[in-house]
PDB file of C-alpha atoms and ligand atoms in Angstrom:
ATOM      1  CA  UNK A   1     146.482 -35.358 -83.399  1.00 47.00           C
ATOM      2  CA  UNK A   2     143.469 -34.617 -81.201  1.00 72.00           C
ATOM      3  CA  UNK A   3     141.126 -37.489 -80.615  1.00 89.00           C
ATOM      4  CA  UNK A   4     137.869 -37.675 -82.522  1.00 96.00           C
ATOM      5  CA  UNK A   5     135.088 -38.266 -79.988  1.00 97.00           C
ATOM      6  CA  UNK A   6     131.840 -40.195 -80.304  1.00 98.00           C
ATOM      7  CA  UNK A   7     128.910 -40.218 -77.875  1.00 98.00           C
ATOM      8  CA  UNK A   8     126.118 -42.793 -78.210  1.00 99.00           C
ATOM      9  CA  UNK A   9     122.776 -41.795 -76.724  1.00 99.00           C
ATOM     10  CA  UNK A  10     119.577 -43.693 -75.912  1.00 98.00           C
ATOM     11  CA  UNK A  11     116.830 -43.161 -73.345  1.00 98.00           C
ATOM     12  CA  UNK A  12     118.043 -44.935 -70.221  1.00 98.00           C
ATOM     13  CA  UNK A  13     121.731 -45.558 -71.007  1.00 98.00           C
ATOM     14  CA  UNK A  14     121.376 -49.102 -69.730  1.00 98.00           C
ATOM     15  CA  UNK A  15     120.547 -51.091 -72.907  1.00 98.00           C
ATOM     16  CA  UNK A  16     121.227 -49.694 -76.386  1.00 98.00           C
ATOM     17  CA  UNK A  17     123.835 -46.962 -75.945  1.00 98.00           C
ATOM     18  CA  UNK A  18     126.069 -48.972 -73.577  1.00 98.00           C
ATOM     19  CA  UNK A  19     125.842 -51.801 -76.112  1.00 98.00           C
ATOM     20  CA  UNK A  20     127.018 -49.413 -78.830  1.00 98.00           C
ATOM     21  CA  UNK A  21     129.698 -48.100 -76.465  1.00 98.00           C
ATOM     22  CA  UNK A  22     131.028 -51.599 -75.736  1.00 98.00           C
ATOM     23  CA  UNK A  23     130.862 -52.774 -79.354  1.00 98.00           C
ATOM     24  CA  UNK A  24     132.562 -49.651 -80.722  1.00 98.00           C
ATOM     25  CA  UNK A  25     135.284 -49.761 -78.047  1.00 98.00           C
ATOM     26  CA  UNK A  26     135.917 -53.408 -78.918  1.00 98.00           C
ATOM     27  CA  UNK A  27     136.293 -52.490 -82.611  1.00 98.00           C
ATOM     28  CA  UNK A  28     138.642 -49.633 -81.712  1.00 97.00           C
ATOM     29  CA  UNK A  29     140.772 -51.923 -79.554  1.00 96.00           C
ATOM     30  CA  UNK A  30     140.915 -54.557 -82.306  1.00 96.00           C
ATOM     31  CA  UNK A  31     142.153 -51.946 -84.790  1.00 94.00           C
ATOM     32  CA  UNK A  32     144.520 -50.224 -82.312  1.00 94.00           C
ATOM     33  CA  UNK A  33     142.494 -47.016 -82.647  1.00 93.00           C
ATOM     34  CA  UNK A  34     141.506 -46.541 -79.013  1.00 92.00           C
ATOM     35  CA  UNK A  35     144.122 -43.776 -78.682  1.00 92.00           C
ATOM     36  CA  UNK A  36     142.682 -41.927 -81.705  1.00 93.00           C
ATOM     37  CA  UNK A  37     138.967 -42.107 -81.027  1.00 96.00           C
ATOM     38  CA  UNK A  38     137.242 -41.471 -77.704  1.00 97.00           C
ATOM     39  CA  UNK A  39     133.908 -43.180 -77.031  1.00 98.00           C
ATOM     40  CA  UNK A  40     131.243 -42.684 -74.372  1.00 98.00           C
ATOM     41  CA  UNK A  41     127.501 -43.172 -73.913  1.00 98.00           C
ATOM     42  CA  UNK A  42     124.670 -41.415 -72.106  1.00 99.00           C
ATOM     43  CA  UNK A  43     120.896 -41.362 -71.721  1.00 98.00           C
ATOM     44  CA  UNK A  44     118.392 -38.600 -72.280  1.00 98.00           C
ATOM     45  CA  UNK A  45     116.622 -39.699 -69.075  1.00 98.00           C
ATOM     46  CA  UNK A  46     117.984 -39.744 -65.542  1.00 98.00           C
ATOM     47  CA  UNK A  47     116.181 -42.763 -64.005  1.00 97.00           C
ATOM     48  CA  UNK A  48     119.151 -45.108 -64.152  1.00 98.00           C
ATOM     49  CA  UNK A  49     122.043 -42.708 -63.499  1.00 98.00           C
ATOM     50  CA  UNK A  50     124.922 -44.494 -61.759  1.00 98.00           C
ATOM     51  CA  UNK A  51     123.613 -47.982 -62.537  1.00 98.00           C
ATOM     52  CA  UNK A  52     125.379 -50.658 -64.592  1.00 98.00           C
ATOM     53  CA  UNK A  53     123.856 -51.827 -67.880  1.00 98.00           C
ATOM     54  CA  UNK A  54     120.674 -53.899 -67.802  1.00 98.00           C
ATOM     55  CA  UNK A  55     121.553 -57.518 -66.948  1.00 97.00           C
ATOM     56  CA  UNK A  56     119.990 -58.821 -70.176  1.00 98.00           C
ATOM     57  CA  UNK A  57     121.925 -56.330 -72.320  1.00 98.00           C
ATOM     58  CA  UNK A  58     125.183 -57.103 -70.506  1.00 98.00           C
ATOM     59  CA  UNK A  59     124.712 -60.890 -70.868  1.00 98.00           C
ATOM     60  CA  UNK A  60     123.759 -60.721 -74.547  1.00 98.00           C
ATOM     61  CA  UNK A  61     126.806 -58.528 -75.186  1.00 98.00           C
ATOM     62  CA  UNK A  62     129.116 -60.793 -73.193  1.00 98.00           C
ATOM     63  CA  UNK A  63     127.904 -63.779 -75.217  1.00 98.00           C
ATOM     64  CA  UNK A  64     129.358 -62.004 -78.271  1.00 98.00           C
ATOM     65  CA  UNK A  65     132.565 -60.972 -76.522  1.00 98.00           C
ATOM     66  CA  UNK A  66     131.705 -57.419 -75.412  1.00 98.00           C
ATOM     67  CA  UNK A  67     132.171 -56.627 -71.728  1.00 97.00           C
ATOM     68  CA  UNK A  68     129.817 -53.844 -70.592  1.00 98.00           C
ATOM     69  CA  UNK A  69     130.178 -54.502 -66.864  1.00 95.00           C
ATOM     70  CA  UNK A  70     132.322 -51.463 -66.025  1.00 97.00           C
ATOM     71  CA  UNK A  71     129.968 -48.993 -67.689  1.00 98.00           C
ATOM     72  CA  UNK A  72     127.684 -46.780 -65.579  1.00 98.00           C
ATOM     73  CA  UNK A  73     124.674 -44.810 -66.762  1.00 98.00           C
ATOM     74  CA  UNK A  74     124.796 -41.031 -66.947  1.00 98.00           C
ATOM     75  CA  UNK A  75     122.514 -38.381 -68.354  1.00 98.00           C
ATOM     76  CA  UNK A  76     123.481 -36.383 -71.413  1.00 98.00           C
ATOM     77  CA  UNK A  77     124.053 -32.657 -70.826  1.00 98.00           C
ATOM     78  CA  UNK A  78     124.809 -29.527 -72.835  1.00 98.00           C
ATOM     79  CA  UNK A  79     128.498 -29.937 -71.911  1.00 98.00           C
ATOM     80  CA  UNK A  80     128.541 -33.019 -74.145  1.00 98.00           C
ATOM     81  CA  UNK A  81     128.082 -30.749 -77.167  1.00 98.00           C
ATOM     82  CA  UNK A  82     131.390 -29.073 -76.362  1.00 97.00           C
ATOM     83  CA  UNK A  83     133.166 -32.411 -75.912  1.00 97.00           C
ATOM     84  CA  UNK A  84     131.897 -34.736 -78.647  1.00 98.00           C
ATOM     85  CA  UNK A  85     132.369 -34.492 -82.402  1.00 97.00           C
ATOM     86  CA  UNK A  86     129.688 -37.091 -83.127  1.00 98.00           C
ATOM     87  CA  UNK A  87     126.557 -37.484 -81.006  1.00 98.00           C
ATOM     88  CA  UNK A  88     124.596 -40.461 -82.321  1.00 98.00           C
ATOM     89  CA  UNK A  89     121.104 -41.319 -81.142  1.00 98.00           C
ATOM     90  CA  UNK A  90     119.541 -44.765 -81.166  1.00 98.00           C
ATOM     91  CA  UNK A  91     116.059 -43.601 -82.187  1.00 98.00           C
ATOM     92  CA  UNK A  92     114.191 -40.520 -83.356  1.00 98.00           C
ATOM     93  CA  UNK A  93     112.801 -39.698 -79.918  1.00 98.00           C
ATOM     94  CA  UNK A  94     116.324 -39.602 -78.540  1.00 98.00           C
ATOM     95  CA  UNK A  95     117.384 -37.464 -81.482  1.00 98.00           C
ATOM     96  CA  UNK A  96     114.555 -34.974 -80.937  1.00 98.00           C
ATOM     97  CA  UNK A  97     115.462 -34.668 -77.246  1.00 98.00           C
ATOM     98  CA  UNK A  98     119.078 -34.042 -78.249  1.00 98.00           C
ATOM     99  CA  UNK A  99     118.078 -31.465 -80.856  1.00 98.00           C
ATOM    100  CA  UNK A 100     116.230 -29.538 -78.147  1.00 98.00           C
ATOM    101  CA  UNK A 101     119.356 -29.612 -75.971  1.00 98.00           C
ATOM    102  CA  UNK A 102     121.793 -28.814 -78.772  1.00 98.00           C
ATOM    103  CA  UNK A 103     123.367 -25.348 -78.491  1.00 97.00           C
ATOM    104  CA  UNK A 104     123.192 -23.081 -81.525  1.00 96.00           C
ATOM    105  CA  UNK A 105     126.500 -23.332 -83.344  1.00 95.00           C
ATOM    106  CA  UNK A 106     127.306 -26.943 -82.406  1.00 98.00           C
ATOM    107  CA  UNK A 107     130.086 -27.839 -84.823  1.00 95.00           C
ATOM    108  CA  UNK A 108     129.932 -31.585 -84.529  1.00 97.00           C
ATOM    109  CA  UNK A 109     127.499 -34.033 -86.084  1.00 97.00           C
ATOM    110  CA  UNK A 110     124.192 -34.913 -84.402  1.00 98.00           C
ATOM    111  CA  UNK A 111     122.323 -37.796 -86.036  1.00 98.00           C
ATOM    112  CA  UNK A 112     121.223 -41.419 -85.845  1.00 98.00           C
ATOM    113  CA  UNK A 113     123.676 -44.288 -85.374  1.00 98.00           C
ATOM    114  CA  UNK A 114     121.970 -46.375 -88.054  1.00 98.00           C
ATOM    115  CA  UNK A 115     122.870 -43.802 -90.722  1.00 98.00           C
ATOM    116  CA  UNK A 116     126.165 -45.719 -90.706  1.00 98.00           C
ATOM    117  CA  UNK A 117     124.501 -49.128 -91.010  1.00 97.00           C
ATOM    118  CA  UNK A 118     124.072 -51.239 -94.108  1.00 96.00           C
ATOM    119  CA  UNK A 119     120.583 -52.501 -93.321  1.00 85.00           C
ATOM    120  CA  UNK A 120     118.356 -50.568 -95.702  1.00 82.00           C
ATOM    121  CA  UNK A 121     115.137 -49.261 -94.254  1.00 88.00           C
ATOM    122  CA  UNK A 122     116.143 -49.748 -90.627  1.00 94.00           C
ATOM    123  CA  UNK A 123     116.820 -46.294 -89.213  1.00 97.00           C
ATOM    124  CA  UNK A 124     116.279 -46.826 -85.483  1.00 98.00           C
ATOM    125  CA  UNK A 125     117.568 -49.271 -82.875  1.00 98.00           C
ATOM    126  CA  UNK A 126     114.342 -50.499 -81.234  1.00 98.00           C
ATOM    127  CA  UNK A 127     114.061 -50.117 -77.458  1.00 98.00           C
ATOM    128  CA  UNK A 128     114.463 -53.664 -76.024  1.00 98.00           C
ATOM    129  CA  UNK A 129     113.742 -52.773 -72.376  1.00 97.00           C
ATOM    130  CA  UNK A 130     110.176 -54.052 -72.135  1.00 96.00           C
ATOM    131  CA  UNK A 131     110.522 -56.977 -74.540  1.00 94.00           C
ATOM    132  CA  UNK A 132     112.154 -60.398 -74.599  1.00 93.00           C
ATOM    133  CA  UNK A 133     115.673 -61.684 -75.188  1.00 92.00           C
ATOM    134  CA  UNK A 134     115.394 -61.459 -78.973  1.00 96.00           C
ATOM    135  CA  UNK A 135     115.203 -57.663 -78.688  1.00 97.00           C
ATOM    136  CA  UNK A 136     118.691 -57.591 -77.229  1.00 98.00           C
ATOM    137  CA  UNK A 137     120.023 -59.785 -80.043  1.00 98.00           C
ATOM    138  CA  UNK A 138     118.493 -57.410 -82.583  1.00 97.00           C
ATOM    139  CA  UNK A 139     120.130 -54.451 -80.814  1.00 98.00           C
ATOM    140  CA  UNK A 140     123.477 -56.219 -81.105  1.00 98.00           C
ATOM    141  CA  UNK A 141     122.950 -57.108 -84.776  1.00 98.00           C
ATOM    142  CA  UNK A 142     122.094 -53.503 -85.685  1.00 98.00           C
ATOM    143  CA  UNK A 143     124.756 -51.933 -83.480  1.00 98.00           C
ATOM    144  CA  UNK A 144     127.556 -54.223 -84.701  1.00 98.00           C
ATOM    145  CA  UNK A 145     126.700 -53.422 -88.294  1.00 98.00           C
ATOM    146  CA  UNK A 146     126.428 -49.651 -87.788  1.00 98.00           C
ATOM    147  CA  UNK A 147     129.507 -49.383 -85.574  1.00 98.00           C
ATOM    148  CA  UNK A 148     131.512 -51.171 -88.254  1.00 98.00           C
ATOM    149  CA  UNK A 149     130.256 -48.625 -90.807  1.00 98.00           C
ATOM    150  CA  UNK A 150     130.953 -45.724 -88.460  1.00 98.00           C
ATOM    151  CA  UNK A 151     134.507 -46.876 -87.835  1.00 97.00           C
ATOM    152  CA  UNK A 152     135.086 -47.312 -91.562  1.00 96.00           C
ATOM    153  CA  UNK A 153     133.902 -43.736 -92.127  1.00 95.00           C
ATOM    154  CA  UNK A 154     136.016 -42.315 -89.313  1.00 94.00           C
ATOM    155  CA  UNK A 155     139.140 -44.179 -90.303  1.00 88.00           C
ATOM    156  CA  UNK A 156     138.889 -43.304 -93.975  1.00 84.00           C
ATOM    157  CA  UNK A 157     137.935 -39.663 -93.907  1.00 64.00           C
ATOM    158  CA  UNK A 158     137.359 -38.154 -90.523  1.00 49.00           C
ATOM    159  CA  UNK A 159     139.849 -39.485 -87.992  1.00 47.00           C
ATOM    160  CA  UNK A 160     141.294 -36.046 -87.648  1.00 48.00           C
ATOM    161  CA  UNK A 161     140.127 -32.895 -85.910  1.00 47.00           C
ATOM    162  CA  UNK A 162     140.924 -31.025 -89.125  1.00 39.00           C
ATOM    163  CA  UNK A 163     137.354 -31.692 -90.165  1.00 43.00           C
ATOM    164  CA  UNK A 164     135.876 -29.900 -87.182  1.00 33.00           C
TER     165      UNK A 164
HETATM  166  P1  4NP B   1     117.715 -47.874 -73.324  1.00 69.50           P
HETATM  167  O1  4NP B   1     116.467 -48.747 -72.805  1.00 69.50           O
HETATM  168  O2  4NP B   1     117.177 -46.521 -73.662  1.00 69.50           O
HETATM  169  O3  4NP B   1     118.182 -48.623 -74.499  1.00 69.50           O
HETATM  170  O4  4NP B   1     118.691 -47.843 -72.151  1.00 69.50           O
HETATM  171  C1  4NP B   1     115.616 -48.329 -71.790  1.00 69.50           C
HETATM  172  C2  4NP B   1     115.998 -48.471 -70.476  1.00 69.50           C
HETATM  173  C3  4NP B   1     115.139 -48.085 -69.462  1.00 69.50           C
HETATM  174  C4  4NP B   1     113.896 -47.565 -69.780  1.00 69.50           C
HETATM  175  C5  4NP B   1     113.509 -47.424 -71.098  1.00 69.50           C
HETATM  176  C6  4NP B   1     114.382 -47.802 -72.113  1.00 69.50           C
HETATM  177  N1  4NP B   1     112.988 -47.197 -68.739  1.00 69.50           N
HETATM  178  O5  4NP B   1     111.863 -46.818 -69.052  1.00 69.50           O
HETATM  179  O6  4NP B   1     113.373 -47.233 -67.569  1.00 69.50           O
END
């Protein structure tokens, strides 16, 4: 069976999307699904390309058992639309940037990560970059919840390329 692939996207790829990347990979490893589902992350901007995650994001994640230290920022590109079945943005600005980049005929799903969350009314993962520590905890709370929902969806109905 071909792997289903998921790309998480934010602005800088140093706070929110690497957090989602690390959390989702952890869930996959716990469930023995890392061979079935491929995960990556990227940013719509290029300012931080090649850099590790923001120190505050990495520390907050590590405090909950997610190791982001090997991740490096990269910028999303049109090639990603040929490689990823799900491209999930952290906020609407990211989603609009992705929609502009999205080739006509993309057969995967482009949407918001929090569509898979259980927290009613919260549709975006707020950008924590310019705020305090609590912003990074909120990112983790929202991302953990939505990644759990995403994995449930993929493992019940879509963990097969037959759907694409
Ligand atoms: P992210 O956060 O999109 O969650 O990685 C940001 C990181 C850097 C910047 C903005 C947001 N920045 O302006 O450099």
